[in-house]
Amino acid sequence: MTSSSLVRTGAVMAPVLLFGYGALRLIDGLDGRHDKGAWMWNAGHVMFFAAMALLGALAVGVRRMLPFRDFRNRLIGNLAVIGTLTGMVAFLWVIVGDLFPSFADAAPLPVPLQIVGQAALVIGLVTLLTQLVRAGRNPAWSPIAALFAFLMIPVNLDLIPVAAVLLFVALLPLTGLRRRTPVSA
């Protein structure tokens, strides 16, 4: 898969799947509880798993698109991908544990990943989007919108669908769905 197709697929499908997860979570919780192991719980978590995996693929694709002119920018880009992938692993580990409680009992998320994992995904992805802005390939509002999208989720998990829409807006310039216009610096 080419870098551009990795980026386009991740930019479209990750927010769509995250929205689906959030919507199923809301519907499942209408009775005041979430039915772990029920079909909505499982389907939602599979969507969440796929969304996180796609964000990891998106990070790798964005890194390949960046024009690095010096060691510092290359290092920042590489660290941002490592952070995003570390965060992705943390999310995937927790999701698998939610789907399979015996996995969570047998292999709990290691403490270092508990501490930095999920934040690493956000910091890494926002850093990569910021590097695209600096390269003139993304509008300045894109990393800001992505940051706000991710910050909404810990405030209230019921905001996941809203966060997914905001994340889609943040990633829209990477989808190819919008008419390409030069971005002024």
Short mmCIF file of N, CA, C and O in Angstrom, two decimals, residues 1-125:
data_model
loop_
_atom_site.label_atom_id
_atom_site.label_comp_id
_atom_site.label_asym_id
_atom_site.label_seq_id
_atom_site.Cartn_x
_atom_site.Cartn_y
_atom_site.Cartn_z
N MET A 1 0.85 -1.18 0.00
CA MET A 1 0.00 0.00 0.00
C MET A 1 0.90 1.24 0.00
O MET A 1 1.84 1.32 0.76
N THR A 2 0.58 2.22 -0.84
CA THR A 2 1.39 3.43 -0.92
C THR A 2 1.12 4.34 0.28
O THR A 2 0.11 4.20 0.95
N SER A 3 2.03 5.27 0.50
CA SER A 3 1.87 6.22 1.60
C SER A 3 0.56 7.00 1.47
O SER A 3 -0.16 7.16 2.45
N SER A 4 0.28 7.45 0.27
CA SER A 4 -0.94 8.26 0.09
C SER A 4 -2.19 7.45 0.33
O SER A 4 -3.16 7.95 0.90
N SER A 5 -2.20 6.18 -0.06
CA SER A 5 -3.41 5.38 0.20
C SER A 5 -3.51 5.02 1.68
O SER A 5 -4.62 4.94 2.22
N LEU A 6 -2.37 4.81 2.36
CA LEU A 6 -2.40 4.60 3.82
C LEU A 6 -3.01 5.81 4.50
O LEU A 6 -3.85 5.68 5.39
N VAL A 7 -2.57 6.97 4.09
CA VAL A 7 -3.04 8.22 4.71
C VAL A 7 -4.52 8.44 4.41
O VAL A 7 -5.31 8.73 5.32
N ARG A 8 -4.90 8.32 3.14
CA ARG A 8 -6.31 8.53 2.78
C ARG A 8 -7.23 7.55 3.51
O ARG A 8 -8.25 7.94 4.06
N THR A 9 -6.86 6.27 3.52
CA THR A 9 -7.70 5.26 4.18
C THR A 9 -7.80 5.54 5.67
O THR A 9 -8.90 5.52 6.23
N GLY A 10 -6.68 5.81 6.30
CA GLY A 10 -6.70 6.11 7.73
C GLY A 10 -7.47 7.37 8.06
O GLY A 10 -8.22 7.42 9.04
N ALA A 11 -7.29 8.41 7.24
CA ALA A 11 -7.95 9.69 7.50
C ALA A 11 -9.46 9.60 7.38
O ALA A 11 -10.19 10.31 8.08
N VAL A 12 -9.95 8.74 6.51
CA VAL A 12 -11.40 8.59 6.35
C VAL A 12 -11.95 7.55 7.33
O VAL A 12 -12.90 7.81 8.08
N MET A 13 -11.35 6.37 7.32
CA MET A 13 -11.94 5.25 8.05
C MET A 13 -11.75 5.31 9.57
O MET A 13 -12.63 4.86 10.32
N ALA A 14 -10.62 5.83 10.05
CA ALA A 14 -10.43 5.88 11.50
C ALA A 14 -11.52 6.71 12.18
O ALA A 14 -12.15 6.22 13.14
N PRO A 15 -11.81 7.93 11.71
CA PRO A 15 -12.90 8.67 12.34
C PRO A 15 -14.28 8.01 12.16
O PRO A 15 -15.11 8.05 13.07
N VAL A 16 -14.51 7.41 10.99
CA VAL A 16 -15.80 6.74 10.76
C VAL A 16 -15.98 5.59 11.75
O VAL A 16 -17.04 5.43 12.38
N LEU A 17 -14.95 4.79 11.91
CA LEU A 17 -15.02 3.66 12.86
C LEU A 17 -15.10 4.14 14.30
O LEU A 17 -15.82 3.55 15.12
N LEU A 18 -14.38 5.20 14.62
CA LEU A 18 -14.46 5.76 15.97
C LEU A 18 -15.87 6.28 16.24
O LEU A 18 -16.42 6.09 17.33
N PHE A 19 -16.48 6.90 15.24
CA PHE A 19 -17.87 7.35 15.37
C PHE A 19 -18.80 6.17 15.62
O PHE A 19 -19.67 6.21 16.48
N GLY A 20 -18.61 5.09 14.84
CA GLY A 20 -19.44 3.89 15.02
C GLY A 20 -19.30 3.32 16.42
O GLY A 20 -20.30 2.95 17.05
N TYR A 21 -18.07 3.27 16.92
CA TYR A 21 -17.85 2.79 18.28
C TYR A 21 -18.58 3.67 19.29
O TYR A 21 -19.29 3.17 20.17
N GLY A 22 -18.41 4.98 19.15
CA GLY A 22 -19.06 5.89 20.09
C GLY A 22 -20.58 5.81 20.03
O GLY A 22 -21.26 5.86 21.06
N ALA A 23 -21.13 5.68 18.81
CA ALA A 23 -22.59 5.57 18.66
C ALA A 23 -23.11 4.29 19.30
O ALA A 23 -24.12 4.31 20.03
N LEU A 24 -22.45 3.17 19.03
CA LEU A 24 -22.87 1.91 19.65
C LEU A 24 -22.74 1.98 21.17
O LEU A 24 -23.59 1.45 21.90
N ARG A 25 -21.70 2.63 21.66
CA ARG A 25 -21.51 2.78 23.10
C ARG A 25 -22.67 3.59 23.71
O ARG A 25 -23.18 3.24 24.77
N LEU A 26 -23.06 4.66 23.02
CA LEU A 26 -24.19 5.47 23.50
C LEU A 26 -25.49 4.67 23.52
O LEU A 26 -26.24 4.70 24.50
N ILE A 27 -25.75 3.97 22.43
CA ILE A 27 -26.98 3.18 22.34
C ILE A 27 -26.99 2.09 23.40
O ILE A 27 -27.99 1.88 24.09
N ASP A 28 -25.87 1.41 23.56
CA ASP A 28 -25.77 0.35 24.55
C ASP A 28 -25.99 0.88 25.97
O ASP A 28 -26.54 0.18 26.82
N GLY A 29 -25.60 2.12 26.22
CA GLY A 29 -25.72 2.68 27.56
C GLY A 29 -27.04 3.38 27.84
O GLY A 29 -27.20 3.95 28.93
N LEU A 30 -27.98 3.34 26.90
CA LEU A 30 -29.26 4.01 27.12
C LEU A 30 -30.01 3.49 28.34
O LEU A 30 -30.78 4.22 28.96
N ASP A 31 -29.79 2.23 28.69
CA ASP A 31 -30.47 1.68 29.86
C ASP A 31 -29.67 1.91 31.15
O ASP A 31 -29.99 1.36 32.20
N GLY A 32 -28.62 2.72 31.07
CA GLY A 32 -27.85 3.05 32.25
C GLY A 32 -26.65 2.14 32.51
O GLY A 32 -25.93 2.32 33.48
N ARG A 33 -26.46 1.15 31.66
CA ARG A 33 -25.31 0.25 31.84
C ARG A 33 -24.82 -0.20 30.48
O ARG A 33 -25.54 -0.16 29.49
N HIS A 34 -23.56 -0.65 30.45
CA HIS A 34 -22.97 -1.18 29.22
C HIS A 34 -22.85 -2.68 29.38
O HIS A 34 -22.27 -3.17 30.35
N ASP A 35 -23.42 -3.41 28.43
CA ASP A 35 -23.47 -4.87 28.50
C ASP A 35 -22.21 -5.48 27.91
O ASP A 35 -22.15 -5.77 26.71
N LYS A 36 -21.20 -5.66 28.77
CA LYS A 36 -19.94 -6.26 28.31
C LYS A 36 -20.20 -7.64 27.75
O LYS A 36 -20.89 -8.45 28.35
N GLY A 37 -19.67 -7.87 26.57
CA GLY A 37 -19.84 -9.17 25.91
C GLY A 37 -21.04 -9.25 24.99
O GLY A 37 -21.14 -10.17 24.18
N ALA A 38 -21.96 -8.28 25.07
CA ALA A 38 -23.12 -8.27 24.17
C ALA A 38 -22.66 -7.80 22.79
O ALA A 38 -21.56 -7.27 22.61
N TRP A 39 -23.51 -7.99 21.79
CA TRP A 39 -23.08 -7.72 20.42
C TRP A 39 -22.69 -6.27 20.20
O TRP A 39 -21.73 -6.00 19.49
N MET A 40 -23.41 -5.30 20.80
CA MET A 40 -23.04 -3.90 20.60
C MET A 40 -21.68 -3.59 21.23
O MET A 40 -20.87 -2.86 20.66
N TRP A 41 -21.43 -4.14 22.40
CA TRP A 41 -20.14 -3.98 23.06
C TRP A 41 -19.02 -4.53 22.17
O TRP A 41 -18.03 -3.86 21.91
N ASN A 42 -19.22 -5.76 21.71
CA ASN A 42 -18.19 -6.40 20.89
C ASN A 42 -18.00 -5.70 19.55
O ASN A 42 -16.86 -5.45 19.13
N ALA A 43 -19.09 -5.39 18.87
CA ALA A 43 -18.98 -4.71 17.57
C ALA A 43 -18.32 -3.35 17.72
O ALA A 43 -17.45 -2.97 16.92
N GLY A 44 -18.70 -2.62 18.75
CA GLY A 44 -18.10 -1.32 18.99
C GLY A 44 -16.61 -1.42 19.26
O GLY A 44 -15.81 -0.62 18.74
N HIS A 45 -16.22 -2.40 20.06
CA HIS A 45 -14.80 -2.55 20.37
C HIS A 45 -13.98 -3.01 19.15
O HIS A 45 -12.83 -2.62 19.01
N VAL A 46 -14.59 -3.80 18.29
CA VAL A 46 -13.89 -4.18 17.05
C VAL A 46 -13.69 -2.94 16.19
O VAL A 46 -12.62 -2.74 15.59
N MET A 47 -14.70 -2.06 16.12
CA MET A 47 -14.56 -0.80 15.38
C MET A 47 -13.46 0.07 16.00
O MET A 47 -12.65 0.65 15.27
N PHE A 48 -13.44 0.13 17.32
CA PHE A 48 -12.43 0.93 18.02
C PHE A 48 -11.04 0.37 17.74
O PHE A 48 -10.09 1.13 17.48
N PHE A 49 -10.91 -0.94 17.77
CA PHE A 49 -9.63 -1.61 17.47
C PHE A 49 -9.16 -1.22 16.07
O PHE A 49 -8.00 -0.81 15.87
N ALA A 50 -10.05 -1.34 15.09
CA ALA A 50 -9.69 -1.01 13.71
C ALA A 50 -9.34 0.47 13.56
O ALA A 50 -8.39 0.81 12.84
N ALA A 51 -10.07 1.35 14.26
CA ALA A 51 -9.78 2.78 14.19
C ALA A 51 -8.37 3.07 14.71
O ALA A 51 -7.62 3.84 14.10
N MET A 52 -8.00 2.46 15.82
CA MET A 52 -6.67 2.69 16.38
C MET A 52 -5.58 2.14 15.46
O MET A 52 -4.54 2.78 15.25
N ALA A 53 -5.82 0.97 14.88
CA ALA A 53 -4.84 0.40 13.94
C ALA A 53 -4.68 1.31 12.72
O ALA A 53 -3.56 1.52 12.24
N LEU A 54 -5.77 1.88 12.25
CA LEU A 54 -5.71 2.78 11.11
C LEU A 54 -4.99 4.09 11.44
O LEU A 54 -4.30 4.65 10.59
N LEU A 55 -5.13 4.56 12.68
CA LEU A 55 -4.38 5.75 13.07
C LEU A 55 -2.88 5.47 13.08
O LEU A 55 -2.07 6.33 12.72
N GLY A 56 -2.51 4.26 13.46
CA GLY A 56 -1.10 3.86 13.38
C GLY A 56 -0.61 3.84 11.95
O GLY A 56 0.48 4.35 11.63
N ALA A 57 -1.42 3.27 11.06
CA ALA A 57 -1.06 3.24 9.64
C ALA A 57 -0.99 4.66 9.07
O ALA A 57 -0.09 4.97 8.27
N LEU A 58 -1.90 5.50 9.47
CA LEU A 58 -1.91 6.90 9.04
C LEU A 58 -0.60 7.57 9.44
O LEU A 58 0.02 8.28 8.63
N ALA A 59 -0.16 7.34 10.67
CA ALA A 59 1.09 7.95 11.15
C ALA A 59 2.28 7.52 10.29
O ALA A 59 3.12 8.34 9.91
N VAL A 60 2.34 6.25 9.98
CA VAL A 60 3.43 5.74 9.14
C VAL A 60 3.36 6.39 7.75
O VAL A 60 4.38 6.81 7.20
N GLY A 61 2.17 6.49 7.20
CA GLY A 61 2.01 7.11 5.88
C GLY A 61 2.36 8.58 5.87
O GLY A 61 3.01 9.07 4.94
N VAL A 62 1.95 9.31 6.91
CA VAL A 62 2.27 10.74 6.99
C VAL A 62 3.79 10.91 7.10
O VAL A 62 4.37 11.77 6.45
N ARG A 63 4.42 10.08 7.89
CA ARG A 63 5.89 10.16 8.05
C ARG A 63 6.58 10.01 6.70
O ARG A 63 7.54 10.70 6.40
N ARG A 64 6.07 9.12 5.88
CA ARG A 64 6.67 8.91 4.55
C ARG A 64 6.46 10.10 3.63
O ARG A 64 7.23 10.31 2.69
N MET A 65 5.43 10.89 3.87
CA MET A 65 5.12 12.04 3.03
C MET A 65 5.95 13.27 3.37
O MET A 65 6.03 14.20 2.57
N LEU A 66 6.53 13.29 4.56
CA LEU A 66 7.21 14.49 5.02
C LEU A 66 8.56 14.69 4.35
O LEU A 66 9.36 13.76 4.27
N PRO A 67 8.82 15.91 3.88
CA PRO A 67 10.13 16.20 3.28
C PRO A 67 11.10 16.64 4.37
O PRO A 67 11.01 17.74 4.89
N PHE A 68 12.01 15.78 4.75
CA PHE A 68 12.95 16.12 5.82
C PHE A 68 14.20 16.74 5.22
O PHE A 68 14.88 16.14 4.39
N ARG A 69 14.50 17.95 5.68
CA ARG A 69 15.67 18.66 5.19
C ARG A 69 16.82 18.65 6.18
O ARG A 69 17.92 19.04 5.85
N ASP A 70 16.53 18.26 7.42
CA ASP A 70 17.60 18.25 8.41
C ASP A 70 17.36 17.13 9.43
O ASP A 70 16.28 16.55 9.51
N PHE A 71 18.40 16.85 10.18
CA PHE A 71 18.38 15.76 11.17
C PHE A 71 17.30 15.99 12.23
O PHE A 71 16.60 15.06 12.60
N ARG A 72 17.17 17.22 12.70
CA ARG A 72 16.21 17.53 13.77
C ARG A 72 14.78 17.18 13.36
O ARG A 72 14.04 16.53 14.10
N ASN A 73 14.37 17.62 12.18
CA ASN A 73 13.01 17.34 11.72
C ASN A 73 12.79 15.84 11.48
O ASN A 73 11.71 15.31 11.77
N ARG A 74 13.81 15.18 10.97
CA ARG A 74 13.71 13.73 10.76
C ARG A 74 13.55 13.02 12.11
O ARG A 74 12.73 12.13 12.25
N LEU A 75 14.32 13.45 13.10
CA LEU A 75 14.25 12.86 14.43
C LEU A 75 12.87 13.07 15.04
O LEU A 75 12.26 12.14 15.58
N ILE A 76 12.36 14.29 14.93
CA ILE A 76 11.02 14.58 15.47
C ILE A 76 9.97 13.72 14.77
O ILE A 76 9.09 13.16 15.42
N GLY A 77 10.06 13.60 13.46
CA GLY A 77 9.11 12.76 12.72
C GLY A 77 9.18 11.31 13.14
O GLY A 77 8.15 10.66 13.34
N ASN A 78 10.39 10.80 13.28
CA ASN A 78 10.55 9.40 13.69
C ASN A 78 10.03 9.18 15.11
O ASN A 78 9.35 8.18 15.38
N LEU A 79 10.33 10.10 16.03
CA LEU A 79 9.84 9.98 17.40
C LEU A 79 8.32 10.09 17.45
O LEU A 79 7.66 9.41 18.25
N ALA A 80 7.75 10.94 16.59
CA ALA A 80 6.29 11.08 16.55
C ALA A 80 5.64 9.77 16.09
O ALA A 80 4.61 9.36 16.64
N VAL A 81 6.23 9.11 15.11
CA VAL A 81 5.68 7.82 14.66
C VAL A 81 5.82 6.78 15.77
O VAL A 81 4.88 6.03 16.05
N ILE A 82 6.98 6.75 16.42
CA ILE A 82 7.18 5.80 17.52
C ILE A 82 6.16 6.06 18.63
O ILE A 82 5.56 5.12 19.17
N GLY A 83 5.93 7.33 18.94
CA GLY A 83 4.92 7.67 19.96
C GLY A 83 3.53 7.24 19.55
O GLY A 83 2.80 6.64 20.35
N THR A 84 3.18 7.53 18.32
CA THR A 84 1.85 7.15 17.84
C THR A 84 1.67 5.63 17.88
O THR A 84 0.63 5.12 18.34
N LEU A 85 2.67 4.89 17.43
CA LEU A 85 2.57 3.43 17.42
C LEU A 85 2.57 2.87 18.84
O LEU A 85 1.87 1.89 19.12
N THR A 86 3.32 3.49 19.75
CA THR A 86 3.29 3.07 21.15
C THR A 86 1.91 3.26 21.73
O THR A 86 1.37 2.38 22.41
N GLY A 87 1.33 4.42 21.47
CA GLY A 87 -0.03 4.68 21.93
C GLY A 87 -1.04 3.74 21.31
O GLY A 87 -1.97 3.26 21.98
N MET A 88 -0.85 3.44 20.03
CA MET A 88 -1.74 2.51 19.35
C MET A 88 -1.69 1.14 20.04
O MET A 88 -2.72 0.54 20.30
N VAL A 89 -0.48 0.68 20.34
CA VAL A 89 -0.33 -0.62 21.02
C VAL A 89 -1.04 -0.60 22.37
O VAL A 89 -1.73 -1.56 22.74
N ALA A 90 -0.91 0.50 23.12
CA ALA A 90 -1.58 0.61 24.41
C ALA A 90 -3.10 0.52 24.24
O ALA A 90 -3.77 -0.21 24.98
N PHE A 91 -3.63 1.25 23.27
CA PHE A 91 -5.07 1.20 23.02
C PHE A 91 -5.50 -0.22 22.62
O PHE A 91 -6.49 -0.75 23.12
N LEU A 92 -4.77 -0.82 21.68
CA LEU A 92 -5.14 -2.15 21.21
C LEU A 92 -5.09 -3.17 22.35
O LEU A 92 -5.96 -4.04 22.45
N TRP A 93 -4.10 -3.06 23.22
CA TRP A 93 -3.96 -3.97 24.35
C TRP A 93 -5.20 -3.87 25.26
O TRP A 93 -5.77 -4.89 25.67
N VAL A 94 -5.61 -2.65 25.56
CA VAL A 94 -6.78 -2.44 26.42
C VAL A 94 -8.05 -2.94 25.73
O VAL A 94 -8.91 -3.58 26.36
N ILE A 95 -8.18 -2.69 24.44
CA ILE A 95 -9.37 -3.13 23.70
C ILE A 95 -9.46 -4.65 23.69
O ILE A 95 -10.54 -5.22 23.93
N VAL A 96 -8.34 -5.33 23.43
CA VAL A 96 -8.34 -6.79 23.46
C VAL A 96 -8.73 -7.28 24.85
O VAL A 96 -9.50 -8.23 25.00
N GLY A 97 -8.22 -6.60 25.88
CA GLY A 97 -8.61 -6.95 27.26
C GLY A 97 -10.08 -6.75 27.53
O GLY A 97 -10.70 -7.50 28.29
N ASP A 98 -10.68 -5.71 26.92
CA ASP A 98 -12.12 -5.49 27.07
C ASP A 98 -12.92 -6.58 26.36
O ASP A 98 -13.97 -7.00 26.84
N LEU A 99 -12.42 -7.01 25.21
CA LEU A 99 -13.12 -8.06 24.46
C LEU A 99 -12.92 -9.44 25.08
O LEU A 99 -13.81 -10.29 25.01
N PHE A 100 -11.74 -9.65 25.64
CA PHE A 100 -11.40 -10.96 26.22
C PHE A 100 -10.87 -10.76 27.63
O PHE A 100 -9.65 -10.59 27.83
N PRO A 101 -11.76 -10.74 28.63
CA PRO A 101 -11.34 -10.48 30.01
C PRO A 101 -10.24 -11.43 30.50
O PRO A 101 -9.40 -11.03 31.31
N SER A 102 -10.20 -12.65 29.98
CA SER A 102 -9.13 -13.56 30.40
C SER A 102 -7.76 -13.04 29.94
O SER A 102 -6.76 -13.24 30.62
N PHE A 103 -7.72 -12.35 28.79
CA PHE A 103 -6.47 -11.73 28.34
C PHE A 103 -6.05 -10.63 29.29
O PHE A 103 -4.88 -10.51 29.66
N ALA A 104 -7.02 -9.80 29.68
CA ALA A 104 -6.73 -8.69 30.60
C ALA A 104 -6.20 -9.22 31.93
O ALA A 104 -5.29 -8.63 32.52
N ASP A 105 -6.75 -10.34 32.38
CA ASP A 105 -6.28 -10.93 33.64
C ASP A 105 -4.90 -11.54 33.48
O ASP A 105 -4.04 -11.40 34.36
N ALA A 106 -4.66 -12.21 32.36
CA ALA A 106 -3.38 -12.91 32.15
C ALA A 106 -2.26 -11.96 31.76
O ALA A 106 -1.09 -12.19 32.11
N ALA A 107 -2.59 -10.89 31.04
CA ALA A 107 -1.55 -9.98 30.54
C ALA A 107 -2.03 -8.53 30.69
O ALA A 107 -2.40 -7.88 29.71
N PRO A 108 -2.03 -8.00 31.90
CA PRO A 108 -2.45 -6.61 32.07
C PRO A 108 -1.49 -5.66 31.36
O PRO A 108 -0.32 -5.99 31.15
N LEU A 109 -2.00 -4.52 30.98
CA LEU A 109 -1.19 -3.51 30.30
C LEU A 109 -0.01 -3.13 31.20
O LEU A 109 -0.21 -2.78 32.37
N PRO A 110 1.20 -3.24 30.69
CA PRO A 110 2.37 -2.87 31.51
C PRO A 110 2.30 -1.42 32.01
O PRO A 110 1.79 -0.54 31.30
N VAL A 111 2.80 -1.20 33.20
CA VAL A 111 2.72 0.11 33.84
C VAL A 111 3.27 1.23 32.95
O VAL A 111 2.63 2.28 32.83
N PRO A 112 4.44 1.06 32.30
CA PRO A 112 4.92 2.16 31.45
C PRO A 112 3.92 2.55 30.35
O PRO A 112 3.75 3.73 30.05
N LEU A 113 3.25 1.55 29.77
CA LEU A 113 2.25 1.85 28.74
C LEU A 113 1.01 2.50 29.35
O LEU A 113 0.36 3.32 28.71
N GLN A 114 0.68 2.13 30.59
CA GLN A 114 -0.44 2.78 31.28
C GLN A 114 -0.16 4.26 31.48
O GLN A 114 -1.05 5.09 31.35
N ILE A 115 1.08 4.57 31.79
CA ILE A 115 1.45 5.95 32.10
C ILE A 115 1.51 6.82 30.85
O ILE A 115 0.97 7.92 30.82
N VAL A 116 2.18 6.34 29.81
CA VAL A 116 2.42 7.19 28.64
C VAL A 116 1.68 6.77 27.37
O VAL A 116 1.61 7.55 26.42
N GLY A 117 1.15 5.57 27.36
CA GLY A 117 0.64 5.01 26.11
C GLY A 117 -0.37 5.84 25.36
O GLY A 117 -0.14 6.22 24.22
N GLN A 118 -1.49 6.12 26.00
CA GLN A 118 -2.55 6.80 25.26
C GLN A 118 -2.18 8.23 24.91
O GLN A 118 -2.49 8.71 23.82
N ALA A 119 -1.47 8.91 25.81
CA ALA A 119 -1.03 10.28 25.50
C ALA A 119 -0.02 10.28 24.36
O ALA A 119 0.02 11.22 23.56
N ALA A 120 0.79 9.22 24.27
CA ALA A 120 1.80 9.14 23.22
C ALA A 120 1.15 9.14 21.83
O ALA A 120 1.67 9.75 20.90
N LEU A 121 0.01 8.46 21.70
CA LEU A 121 -0.69 8.45 20.42
C LEU A 121 -1.10 9.86 20.02
O LEU A 121 -0.87 10.30 18.90
N VAL A 122 -1.69 10.58 20.96
CA VAL A 122 -2.17 11.93 20.68
C VAL A 122 -1.00 12.86 20.35
O VAL A 122 -1.03 13.57 19.34
N ILE A 123 0.03 12.84 21.19
CA ILE A 123 1.18 13.73 20.98
C ILE A 123 1.86 13.40 19.65
O ILE A 123 2.22 14.29 18.88
N GLY A 124 2.03 12.11 19.37
CA GLY A 124 2.67 11.71 18.12
C GLY A 124 1.89 12.15 16.90
O GLY A 124 2.45 12.71 15.95
N LEU A 125 0.59 11.89 16.91
CA LEU A 125 -0.23 12.24 15.75
C LEU A 125 -0.31 13.75 15.55
O LEU A 125 -0.18 14.25 14.42
#
